């Protein structure tokens, strides 16, 4: 039986970031990934907030990743539009994940791909993968929204919302659209050689997300595209650890209910956990949950007909516009 200090389930953004941080501490790390790394896809617009950009810069050489900066994202509600003075970045999420994965291997990290665990003995700290046993001091769930490890520990799946996305031709601006009778928003995010066109809901409404997305694509003149779907954390169903089993990123339920952005929280939780494999991890993460709860309530307000009308009818007033800018800079 092979012994490791840390075994991480999932080789996505959160898992490989944690692996890299632990390798810097000369820890013995094993990542278990169920997918074929070369064939994996990721539904993600590739939106990178300023906070996420700074955090990623502290983990890797940011110049190694193809990142584009955009200013003044445009918000649309029917025939009304306005922009905010925000600095936002975009990248190709699969390229980022692959870069981190290859860097993890280069630094000497161990991995098992195309496999998942068949059993876990939480008393002996032993996990079984393909009939082979591996011991650990700490076990980490970084296996996404449908975390097998989280379900094993909690005996339930976390709450989640559906998102849909297509690839389209390159576009110039980041644009966000609010649609009538839909509690969520749609987006256009330029992403290197193409644009990601997507939609995410924060709460189920009368019209299904698939119907609203079809109507949205028609408005943009987009036809016959391969629509991909995935679930995102609801942004209010968090779970961080049970004994010496910890959770990060989507597995912990970390994503903004307002923007649907999870890159920042995947990086953040991995970074904090690498320094706090004890009760301090959950304590340190709690202060960031305040932003997520604020985003949840703000999103429900903005996505309501009353909230949208207020924002789009009065955004030109200096104080209201100033308040919006302050809010987004704090939350994003």
GROMACS .gro file of N, CA, C and O in nm, residues 119-236:
model
  472
  119UNK      N    1  -1.404   0.259  -0.271
  119UNK     CA    2  -1.440   0.258  -0.128
  119UNK      C    3  -1.343   0.345  -0.050
  119UNK      O    4  -1.231   0.372  -0.095
  120UNK      N    5  -1.389   0.388   0.068
  120UNK     CA    6  -1.306   0.468   0.159
  120UNK      C    7  -1.328   0.417   0.300
  120UNK      O    8  -1.442   0.400   0.344
  121UNK      N    9  -1.219   0.391   0.370
  121UNK     CA   10  -1.226   0.355   0.511
  121UNK      C   11  -1.182   0.478   0.590
  121UNK      O   12  -1.062   0.507   0.601
  122UNK      N   13  -1.280   0.551   0.644
  122UNK     CA   14  -1.248   0.677   0.711
  122UNK      C   15  -1.184   0.656   0.848
  122UNK      O   16  -1.130   0.750   0.906
  123UNK      N   17  -1.188   0.535   0.899
  123UNK     CA   18  -1.126   0.505   1.028
  123UNK      C   19  -0.978   0.471   1.010
  123UNK      O   20  -0.894   0.507   1.093
  124UNK      N   21  -0.947   0.403   0.899
  124UNK     CA   22  -0.808   0.368   0.872
  124UNK      C   23  -0.739   0.467   0.778
  124UNK      O   24  -0.619   0.455   0.753
  125UNK      N   25  -0.816   0.564   0.726
  125UNK     CA   26  -0.762   0.662   0.630
  125UNK      C   27  -0.705   0.591   0.507
  125UNK      O   28  -0.591   0.616   0.465
  126UNK      N   29  -0.788   0.505   0.449
  126UNK     CA   30  -0.747   0.428   0.331
  126UNK      C   31  -0.853   0.444   0.222
  126UNK      O   32  -0.973   0.431   0.250
  127UNK      N   33  -0.808   0.470   0.101
  127UNK     CA   34  -0.898   0.480  -0.014
  127UNK      C   35  -0.858   0.372  -0.115
  127UNK      O   36  -0.740   0.346  -0.137
  128UNK      N   37  -0.960   0.310  -0.177
  128UNK     CA   38  -0.935   0.204  -0.273
  128UNK      C   39  -0.968   0.253  -0.414
  128UNK      O   40  -1.077   0.303  -0.440
  129UNK      N   41  -0.870   0.240  -0.504
  129UNK     CA   42  -0.885   0.281  -0.643
  129UNK      C   43  -0.838   0.166  -0.731
  129UNK      O   44  -0.722   0.125  -0.722
  130UNK      N   45  -0.929   0.116  -0.813
  130UNK     CA   46  -0.898   0.004  -0.903
  130UNK      C   47  -0.831  -0.111  -0.825
  130UNK      O   48  -0.726  -0.162  -0.865
  131UNK      N   49  -0.893  -0.147  -0.713
  131UNK     CA   50  -0.853  -0.260  -0.629
  131UNK      C   51  -0.717  -0.240  -0.561
  131UNK      O   52  -0.662  -0.334  -0.501
  132UNK      N   53  -0.663  -0.118  -0.567
  132UNK     CA   54  -0.539  -0.089  -0.497
  132UNK      C   55  -0.568   0.010  -0.385
  132UNK      O   56  -0.647   0.103  -0.402
  133UNK      N   57  -0.503  -0.009  -0.271
  133UNK     CA   58  -0.526   0.076  -0.156
  133UNK      C   59  -0.417   0.182  -0.141
  133UNK      O   60  -0.299   0.155  -0.165
  134UNK      N   61  -0.461   0.301  -0.100
  134UNK     CA   62  -0.369   0.412  -0.077
  134UNK      C   63  -0.407   0.476   0.057
  134UNK      O   64  -0.524   0.505   0.082
  135UNK      N   65  -0.308   0.500   0.140
  135UNK     CA   66  -0.336   0.564   0.269
  135UNK      C   67  -0.311   0.714   0.257
  135UNK      O   68  -0.233   0.759   0.173
  136UNK      N   69  -0.376   0.790   0.343
  136UNK     CA   70  -0.365   0.936   0.340
  136UNK      C   71  -0.373   0.992   0.481
  136UNK      O   72  -0.431   0.930   0.573
  137UNK      N   73  -0.318   1.113   0.497
  137UNK     CA   74  -0.340   1.189   0.619
  137UNK      C   75  -0.463   1.278   0.603
  137UNK      O   76  -0.540   1.297   0.695
  138UNK      N   77  -0.476   1.332   0.479
  138UNK     CA   78  -0.589   1.418   0.447
  138UNK      C   79  -0.643   1.379   0.309
  138UNK      O   80  -0.568   1.351   0.217
  139UNK      N   81  -0.777   1.382   0.298
  139UNK     CA   82  -0.845   1.352   0.172
  139UNK      C   83  -0.923   1.475   0.130
  139UNK      O   84  -0.995   1.534   0.213
  140UNK      N   85  -0.909   1.515   0.003
  140UNK     CA   86  -0.970   1.640  -0.042
  140UNK      C   87  -1.062   1.616  -0.160
  140UNK      O   88  -1.024   1.553  -0.259
  141UNK      N   89  -1.183   1.667  -0.150
  141UNK     CA   90  -1.278   1.662  -0.261
  141UNK      C   91  -1.265   1.785  -0.348
  141UNK      O   92  -1.292   1.898  -0.303
  142UNK      N   93  -1.222   1.765  -0.471
  142UNK     CA   94  -1.214   1.873  -0.570
  142UNK      C   95  -1.276   1.823  -0.699
  142UNK      O   96  -1.231   1.859  -0.809
  143UNK      N   97  -1.378   1.739  -0.685
  143UNK     CA   98  -1.437   1.671  -0.800
  143UNK      C   99  -1.568   1.734  -0.848
  143UNK      O  100  -1.655   1.665  -0.901
  144UNK      N  101  -1.581   1.865  -0.827
  144UNK     CA  102  -1.687   1.940  -0.894
  144UNK      C  103  -1.822   1.936  -0.828
  144UNK      O  104  -1.840   1.886  -0.717
  145UNK      N  105  -1.919   1.991  -0.900
  145UNK     CA  106  -2.055   2.009  -0.849
  145UNK      C  107  -2.121   1.876  -0.813
  145UNK      O  108  -2.198   1.868  -0.718
  146UNK      N  109  -2.091   1.772  -0.889
  146UNK     CA  110  -2.149   1.639  -0.862
  146UNK      C  111  -2.048   1.553  -0.785
  146UNK      O  112  -2.029   1.436  -0.817
  147UNK      N  113  -1.985   1.611  -0.686
  147UNK     CA  114  -1.879   1.546  -0.612
  147UNK      C  115  -1.922   1.411  -0.554
  147UNK      O  116  -2.013   1.403  -0.470
  148UNK      N  117  -1.856   1.307  -0.598
  148UNK     CA  118  -1.882   1.173  -0.544
  148UNK      C  119  -1.838   1.166  -0.398
  148UNK      O  120  -1.904   1.101  -0.316
  149UNK      N  121  -1.728   1.234  -0.367
  149UNK     CA  122  -1.678   1.231  -0.231
  149UNK      C  123  -1.773   1.305  -0.137
  149UNK      O  124  -1.800   1.258  -0.026
  150UNK      N  125  -1.824   1.419  -0.180
  150UNK     CA  126  -1.918   1.494  -0.095
  150UNK      C  127  -2.044   1.413  -0.070
  150UNK      O  128  -2.096   1.410   0.041
  151UNK      N  129  -2.094   1.346  -0.173
  151UNK     CA  130  -2.213   1.264  -0.156
  151UNK      C  131  -2.185   1.146  -0.063
  151UNK      O  132  -2.271   1.106   0.016
  152UNK      N  133  -2.063   1.092  -0.071
  152UNK     CA  134  -2.024   0.982   0.017
  152UNK      C  135  -2.026   1.027   0.164
  152UNK      O  136  -2.072   0.953   0.252
  153UNK      N  137  -1.983   1.150   0.189
  153UNK     CA  138  -1.975   1.201   0.326
  153UNK      C  139  -2.110   1.250   0.377
  153UNK      O  140  -2.149   1.221   0.491
  154UNK      N  141  -2.184   1.324   0.293
  154UNK     CA  142  -2.308   1.388   0.339
  154UNK      C  143  -2.434   1.308   0.307
  154UNK      O  144  -2.542   1.339   0.356
  155UNK      N  145  -2.421   1.208   0.218
  155UNK     CA  146  -2.534   1.124   0.175
  155UNK      C  147  -2.639   1.204   0.097
  155UNK      O  148  -2.757   1.168   0.096
  156UNK      N  149  -2.597   1.312   0.033
  156UNK     CA  150  -2.686   1.388  -0.054
  156UNK      C  151  -2.603   1.472  -0.150
  156UNK      O  152  -2.486   1.500  -0.124
  157UNK      N  153  -2.664   1.512  -0.262
  157UNK     CA  154  -2.597   1.603  -0.354
  157UNK      C  155  -2.629   1.747  -0.315
  157UNK      O  156  -2.733   1.775  -0.256
  158UNK      N  157  -2.539   1.837  -0.348
  158UNK     CA  158  -2.562   1.976  -0.313
  158UNK      C  159  -2.662   2.041  -0.410
  158UNK      O  160  -2.685   1.992  -0.521
  159UNK      N  161  -2.722   2.150  -0.364
  159UNK     CA  162  -2.817   2.224  -0.449
  159UNK      C  163  -2.741   2.290  -0.564
  159UNK      O  164  -2.627   2.336  -0.546
  160UNK      N  165  -2.806   2.297  -0.680
  160UNK     CA  166  -2.736   2.349  -0.797
  160UNK      C  167  -2.835   2.410  -0.896
  160UNK      O  168  -2.956   2.387  -0.888
  161UNK      N  169  -2.780   2.487  -0.990
  161UNK     CA  170  -2.860   2.548  -1.096
  161UNK      C  171  -2.797   2.515  -1.232
  161UNK      O  172  -2.676   2.494  -1.243
  162UNK      N  173  -2.882   2.514  -1.333
  162UNK     CA  174  -2.838   2.478  -1.467
  162UNK      C  175  -2.782   2.598  -1.542
  162UNK      O  176  -2.832   2.710  -1.530
  163UNK      N  177  -2.679   2.575  -1.620
  163UNK     CA  178  -2.624   2.674  -1.712
  163UNK      C  179  -2.610   2.611  -1.849
  163UNK      O  180  -2.584   2.490  -1.861
  164UNK      N  181  -2.629   2.691  -1.954
  164UNK     CA  182  -2.616   2.644  -2.093
  164UNK      C  183  -2.518   2.735  -2.167
  164UNK      O  184  -2.507   2.854  -2.136
  165UNK      N  185  -2.453   2.679  -2.268
  165UNK     CA  186  -2.350   2.759  -2.336
  165UNK      C  187  -2.324   2.706  -2.477
  165UNK      O  188  -2.337   2.587  -2.503
  166UNK      N  189  -2.287   2.798  -2.567
  166UNK     CA  190  -2.243   2.762  -2.702
  166UNK      C  191  -2.120   2.845  -2.737
  166UNK      O  192  -2.097   2.951  -2.679
  167UNK      N  193  -2.043   2.795  -2.832
  167UNK     CA  194  -1.931   2.872  -2.886
  167UNK      C  195  -1.977   2.945  -3.012
  167UNK      O  196  -2.054   2.891  -3.091
  168UNK      N  197  -1.928   3.067  -3.029
  168UNK     CA  198  -1.966   3.145  -3.147
  168UNK      C  199  -1.845   3.224  -3.196
  168UNK      O  200  -1.736   3.216  -3.138
  169UNK      N  201  -1.866   3.302  -3.299
  169UNK     CA  202  -1.758   3.381  -3.359
  169UNK      C  203  -1.707   3.484  -3.259
  169UNK      O  204  -1.778   3.524  -3.166
  170UNK      N  205  -1.583   3.530  -3.273
  170UNK     CA  206  -1.528   3.630  -3.182
  170UNK      C  207  -1.610   3.759  -3.181
  170UNK      O  208  -1.659   3.803  -3.284
  171UNK      N  209  -1.626   3.819  -3.066
  171UNK     CA  210  -1.697   3.946  -3.051
  171UNK      C  211  -1.610   4.044  -2.973
  171UNK      O  212  -1.514   4.004  -2.906
  172UNK      N  213  -1.648   4.170  -2.978
  172UNK     CA  214  -1.562   4.277  -2.927
  172UNK      C  215  -1.576   4.301  -2.777
  172UNK      O  216  -1.476   4.327  -2.708
  173UNK      N  217  -1.697   4.293  -2.725
  173UNK     CA  218  -1.722   4.335  -2.586
  173UNK      C  219  -1.779   4.223  -2.502
  173UNK      O  220  -1.842   4.130  -2.552
  174UNK      N  221  -1.758   4.236  -2.371
  174UNK     CA  222  -1.830   4.153  -2.275
  174UNK      C  223  -1.968   4.215  -2.256
  174UNK      O  224  -1.980   4.333  -2.223
  175UNK      N  225  -2.072   4.135  -2.277
  175UNK     CA  226  -2.209   4.186  -2.266
  175UNK      C  227  -2.293   4.092  -2.179
  175UNK      O  228  -2.282   3.970  -2.188
  176UNK      N  229  -2.377   4.153  -2.095
  176UNK     CA  230  -2.464   4.079  -2.006
  176UNK      C  231  -2.609   4.119  -2.034
  176UNK      O  232  -2.640   4.238  -2.043
  177UNK      N  233  -2.696   4.020  -2.049
  177UNK     CA  234  -2.835   4.044  -2.088
  177UNK      C  235  -2.930   3.993  -1.980
  177UNK      O  236  -2.914   3.881  -1.928
  178UNK      N  237  -3.031   4.074  -1.950
  178UNK     CA  238  -3.138   4.033  -1.859
  178UNK      C  239  -3.265   4.017  -1.941
  178UNK      O  240  -3.302   4.106  -2.017
  179UNK      N  241  -3.331   3.903  -1.925
  179UNK     CA  242  -3.450   3.873  -2.003
  179UNK      C  243  -3.577   3.877  -1.918
  179UNK      O  244  -3.571   3.846  -1.798
  180UNK      N  245  -3.686   3.911  -1.980
  180UNK     CA  246  -3.813   3.920  -1.911
  180UNK      C  247  -3.854   3.783  -1.856
  180UNK      O  248  -3.838   3.681  -1.922
  181UNK      N  249  -3.908   3.784  -1.735
  181UNK     CA  250  -3.960   3.662  -1.671
  181UNK      C  251  -3.854   3.553  -1.655
  181UNK      O  252  -3.885   3.433  -1.659
  182UNK      N  253  -3.729   3.593  -1.638
  182UNK     CA  254  -3.623   3.495  -1.616
  182UNK      C  255  -3.531   3.544  -1.505
  182UNK      O  256  -3.476   3.653  -1.513
  183UNK      N  257  -3.517   3.465  -1.401
  183UNK     CA  258  -3.435   3.503  -1.286
  183UNK      C  259  -3.292   3.452  -1.307
  183UNK      O  260  -3.253   3.345  -1.259
  184UNK      N  261  -3.216   3.531  -1.378
  184UNK     CA  262  -3.079   3.497  -1.413
  184UNK      C  263  -3.033   3.594  -1.519
  184UNK      O  264  -3.092   3.701  -1.538
  185UNK      N  265  -2.930   3.558  -1.591
  185UNK     CA  266  -2.884   3.646  -1.700
  185UNK      C  267  -2.810   3.563  -1.805
  185UNK      O  268  -2.768   3.450  -1.781
  186UNK      N  269  -2.796   3.624  -1.922
  186UNK     CA  270  -2.721   3.562  -2.031
  186UNK      C  271  -2.595   3.645  -2.055
  186UNK      O  272  -2.587   3.761  -2.017
  187UNK      N  273  -2.498   3.583  -2.121
  187UNK     CA  274  -2.372   3.653  -2.139
  187UNK      C  275  -2.309   3.628  -2.275
  187UNK      O  276  -2.334   3.527  -2.340
  188UNK      N  277  -2.229   3.724  -2.316
  188UNK     CA  278  -2.137   3.709  -2.429
  188UNK      C  279  -1.999   3.740  -2.374
  188UNK      O  280  -1.973   3.852  -2.328
  189UNK      N  281  -1.910   3.642  -2.378
  189UNK     CA  282  -1.776   3.661  -2.325
  189UNK      C  283  -1.674   3.626  -2.434
  189UNK      O  284  -1.658   3.510  -2.470
  190UNK      N  285  -1.605   3.728  -2.490
  190UNK     CA  286  -1.499   3.700  -2.586
  190UNK      C  287  -1.391   3.614  -2.520
  190UNK      O  288  -1.351   3.641  -2.406
  191UNK      N  289  -1.348   3.511  -2.589
  191UNK     CA  290  -1.257   3.416  -2.527
  191UNK      C  291  -1.155   3.368  -2.629
  191UNK      O  292  -1.170   3.264  -2.693
  192UNK      N  293  -1.052   3.449  -2.650
  192UNK     CA  294  -0.942   3.418  -2.739
  192UNK      C  295  -0.989   3.407  -2.885
  192UNK      O  296  -1.014   3.508  -2.948
  193UNK      N  297  -1.008   3.285  -2.938
  193UNK     CA  298  -1.042   3.268  -3.079
  193UNK      C  299  -1.192   3.265  -3.105
  193UNK      O  300  -1.234   3.256  -3.219
  194UNK      N  301  -1.272   3.273  -3.002
  194UNK     CA  302  -1.418   3.266  -3.018
  194UNK      C  303  -1.484   3.337  -2.901
  194UNK      O  304  -1.417   3.391  -2.814
  195UNK      N  305  -1.615   3.335  -2.899
  195UNK     CA  306  -1.691   3.392  -2.787
  195UNK      C  307  -1.776   3.283  -2.725
  195UNK      O  308  -1.828   3.195  -2.794
  196UNK      N  309  -1.791   3.291  -2.595
  196UNK     CA  310  -1.880   3.200  -2.524
  196UNK      C  311  -2.013   3.270  -2.502
  196UNK      O  312  -2.018   3.380  -2.443
  197UNK      N  313  -2.120   3.210  -2.552
  197UNK     CA  314  -2.256   3.263  -2.535
  197UNK      C  315  -2.327   3.170  -2.438
  197UNK      O  316  -2.339   3.050  -2.464
  198UNK      N  317  -2.370   3.223  -2.326
  198UNK     CA  318  -2.429   3.135  -2.226
  198UNK      C  319  -2.540   3.199  -2.147
  198UNK      O  320  -2.572   3.317  -2.163
  199UNK      N  321  -2.598   3.117  -2.059
  199UNK     CA  322  -2.707   3.164  -1.974
  199UNK      C  323  -2.705   3.083  -1.845
  199UNK      O  324  -2.672   2.964  -1.844
  200UNK      N  325  -2.737   3.150  -1.735
  200UNK     CA  326  -2.742   3.082  -1.606
  200UNK      C  327  -2.858   3.134  -1.524
  200UNK      O  328  -2.891   3.252  -1.533
  201UNK      N  329  -2.919   3.049  -1.447
  201UNK     CA  330  -3.032   3.091  -1.365
  201UNK      C  331  -2.993   3.094  -1.218
  201UNK      O  332  -2.905   3.021  -1.173
  202UNK      N  333  -3.055   3.184  -1.144
  202UNK     CA  334  -3.033   3.192  -1.000
  202UNK      C  335  -3.153   3.134  -0.925
  202UNK      O  336  -3.143   3.096  -0.810
  203UNK      N  337  -3.266   3.128  -0.994
  203UNK     CA  338  -3.387   3.071  -0.935
  203UNK      C  339  -3.480   3.031  -1.049
  203UNK      O  340  -3.492   3.102  -1.149
  204UNK      N  341  -3.547   2.919  -1.036
  204UNK     CA  342  -3.637   2.873  -1.140
  204UNK      C  343  -3.756   2.967  -1.154
  204UNK      O  344  -3.814   3.011  -1.055
  205UNK      N  345  -3.793   2.996  -1.280
  205UNK     CA  346  -3.907   3.082  -1.308
  205UNK      C  347  -4.013   3.009  -1.386
  205UNK      O  348  -4.010   2.886  -1.399
  206UNK      N  349  -4.106   3.085  -1.442
  206UNK     CA  350  -4.216   3.024  -1.517
  206UNK      C  351  -4.166   2.964  -1.648
  206UNK      O  352  -4.212   2.859  -1.691
  207UNK      N  353  -4.070   3.030  -1.712
  207UNK     CA  354  -4.017   2.980  -1.839
  207UNK      C  355  -3.889   2.902  -1.812
  207UNK      O  356  -3.806   2.941  -1.732
  208UNK      N  357  -3.873   2.789  -1.881
  208UNK     CA  358  -3.756   2.705  -1.860
  208UNK      C  359  -3.632   2.775  -1.917
  208UNK      O  360  -3.641   2.856  -2.011
  209UNK      N  361  -3.518   2.741  -1.863
  209UNK     CA  362  -3.393   2.802  -1.909
  209UNK      C  363  -3.364   2.765  -2.055
  209UNK      O  364  -3.308   2.845  -2.130
  210UNK      N  365  -3.403   2.646  -2.097
  210UNK     CA  366  -3.379   2.605  -2.235
  210UNK      C  367  -3.461   2.689  -2.332
  210UNK      O  368  -3.414   2.728  -2.439
  211UNK      N  369  -3.587   2.716  -2.295
  211UNK     CA  370  -3.673   2.800  -2.381
  211UNK      C  371  -3.616   2.942  -2.391
  211UNK      O  372  -3.607   2.998  -2.501
  212UNK      N  373  -3.577   2.998  -2.277
  212UNK     CA  374  -3.524   3.135  -2.277
  212UNK      C  375  -3.394   3.143  -2.357
  212UNK      O  376  -3.372   3.238  -2.431
  213UNK      N  377  -3.311   3.039  -2.345
  213UNK     CA  378  -3.183   3.039  -2.417
  213UNK      C  379  -3.206   3.028  -2.569
  213UNK      O  380  -3.139   3.095  -2.648
  214UNK      N  381  -3.300   2.947  -2.609
  214UNK     CA  382  -3.333   2.935  -2.752
  214UNK      C  383  -3.378   3.070  -2.807
  214UNK      O  384  -3.336   3.110  -2.918
  215UNK      N  385  -3.463   3.141  -2.733
  215UNK     CA  386  -3.509   3.273  -2.776
  215UNK      C  387  -3.393   3.372  -2.782
  215UNK      O  388  -3.385   3.455  -2.873
  216UNK      N  389  -3.305   3.363  -2.688
  216UNK     CA  390  -3.188   3.452  -2.682
  216UNK      C  391  -3.097   3.429  -2.803
  216UNK      O  392  -3.051   3.524  -2.869
  217UNK      N  393  -3.072   3.302  -2.836
  217UNK     CA  394  -2.987   3.271  -2.951
  217UNK      C  395  -3.050   3.319  -3.082
  217UNK      O  396  -2.980   3.366  -3.172
  218UNK      N  397  -3.183   3.310  -3.090
  218UNK     CA  398  -3.252   3.359  -3.209
  218UNK      C  399  -3.232   3.509  -3.225
  218UNK      O  400  -3.212   3.560  -3.336
  219UNK      N  401  -3.240   3.582  -3.112
  219UNK     CA  402  -3.218   3.727  -3.118
  219UNK      C  403  -3.079   3.762  -3.167
  219UNK      O  404  -3.060   3.862  -3.236
  220UNK      N  405  -2.982   3.678  -3.133
  220UNK     CA  406  -2.844   3.702  -3.175
  220UNK      C  407  -2.817   3.648  -3.315
  220UNK      O  408  -2.708   3.666  -3.368
  221UNK      N  409  -2.914   3.581  -3.373
  221UNK     CA  410  -2.896   3.524  -3.506
  221UNK      C  411  -2.809   3.399  -3.507
  221UNK      O  412  -2.747   3.367  -3.609
  222UNK      N  413  -2.805   3.329  -3.395
  222UNK     CA  414  -2.721   3.209  -3.384
  222UNK      C  415  -2.807   3.085  -3.406
  222UNK      O  416  -2.908   3.065  -3.338
  223UNK      N  417  -2.768   3.002  -3.501
  223UNK     CA  418  -2.845   2.882  -3.533
  223UNK      C  419  -2.754   2.760  -3.537
  223UNK      O  420  -2.634   2.769  -3.562
  224UNK      N  421  -2.816   2.645  -3.516
  224UNK     CA  422  -2.750   2.515  -3.535
  224UNK      C  423  -2.618   2.504  -3.459
  224UNK      O  424  -2.517   2.459  -3.513
  225UNK      N  425  -2.619   2.549  -3.334
  225UNK     CA  426  -2.499   2.537  -3.252
  225UNK      C  427  -2.515   2.421  -3.154
  225UNK      O  428  -2.625   2.387  -3.112
  226UNK      N  429  -2.403   2.364  -3.118
  226UNK     CA  430  -2.403   2.255  -3.021
  226UNK      C  431  -2.414   2.314  -2.881
  226UNK      O  432  -2.319   2.372  -2.829
  227UNK      N  433  -2.531   2.301  -2.820
  227UNK     CA  434  -2.555   2.357  -2.687
  227UNK      C  435  -2.508   2.258  -2.582
  227UNK      O  436  -2.547   2.142  -2.582
  228UNK      N  437  -2.423   2.307  -2.494
  228UNK     CA  438  -2.374   2.226  -2.383
  228UNK      C  439  -2.438   2.274  -2.254
  228UNK      O  440  -2.466   2.392  -2.237
  229UNK      N  441  -2.458   2.183  -2.163
  229UNK     CA  442  -2.517   2.218  -2.035
  229UNK      C  443  -2.437   2.163  -1.919
  229UNK      O  444  -2.369   2.060  -1.932
  230UNK      N  445  -2.442   2.233  -1.807
  230UNK     CA  446  -2.375   2.186  -1.686
  230UNK      C  447  -2.441   2.252  -1.566
  230UNK      O  448  -2.507   2.356  -1.579
  231UNK      N  449  -2.423   2.191  -1.451
  231UNK     CA  450  -2.478   2.248  -1.329
  231UNK      C  451  -2.372   2.329  -1.256
  231UNK      O  452  -2.253   2.295  -1.259
  232UNK      N  453  -2.417   2.437  -1.193
  232UNK     CA  454  -2.330   2.523  -1.114
  232UNK      C  455  -2.380   2.526  -0.971
  232UNK      O  456  -2.500   2.510  -0.945
  233UNK      N  457  -2.291   2.550  -0.875
  233UNK     CA  458  -2.335   2.559  -0.735
  233UNK      C  459  -2.441   2.668  -0.717
  233UNK      O  460  -2.436   2.772  -0.784
  234UNK      N  461  -2.534   2.644  -0.627
  234UNK     CA  462  -2.639   2.742  -0.602
  234UNK      C  463  -2.586   2.865  -0.532
  234UNK      O  464  -2.649   2.972  -0.535
  235UNK      N  465  -2.471   2.853  -0.469
  235UNK     CA  466  -2.412   2.967  -0.400
  235UNK      C  467  -2.462   2.984  -0.259
  235UNK      O  468  -2.435   3.088  -0.195
  236UNK      N  469  -2.532   2.883  -0.205
  236UNK     CA  470  -2.579   2.893  -0.066
  236UNK      C  471  -2.584   2.756   0.002
  236UNK      O  472  -2.651   2.738   0.103
   0.00000   0.00000   0.00000
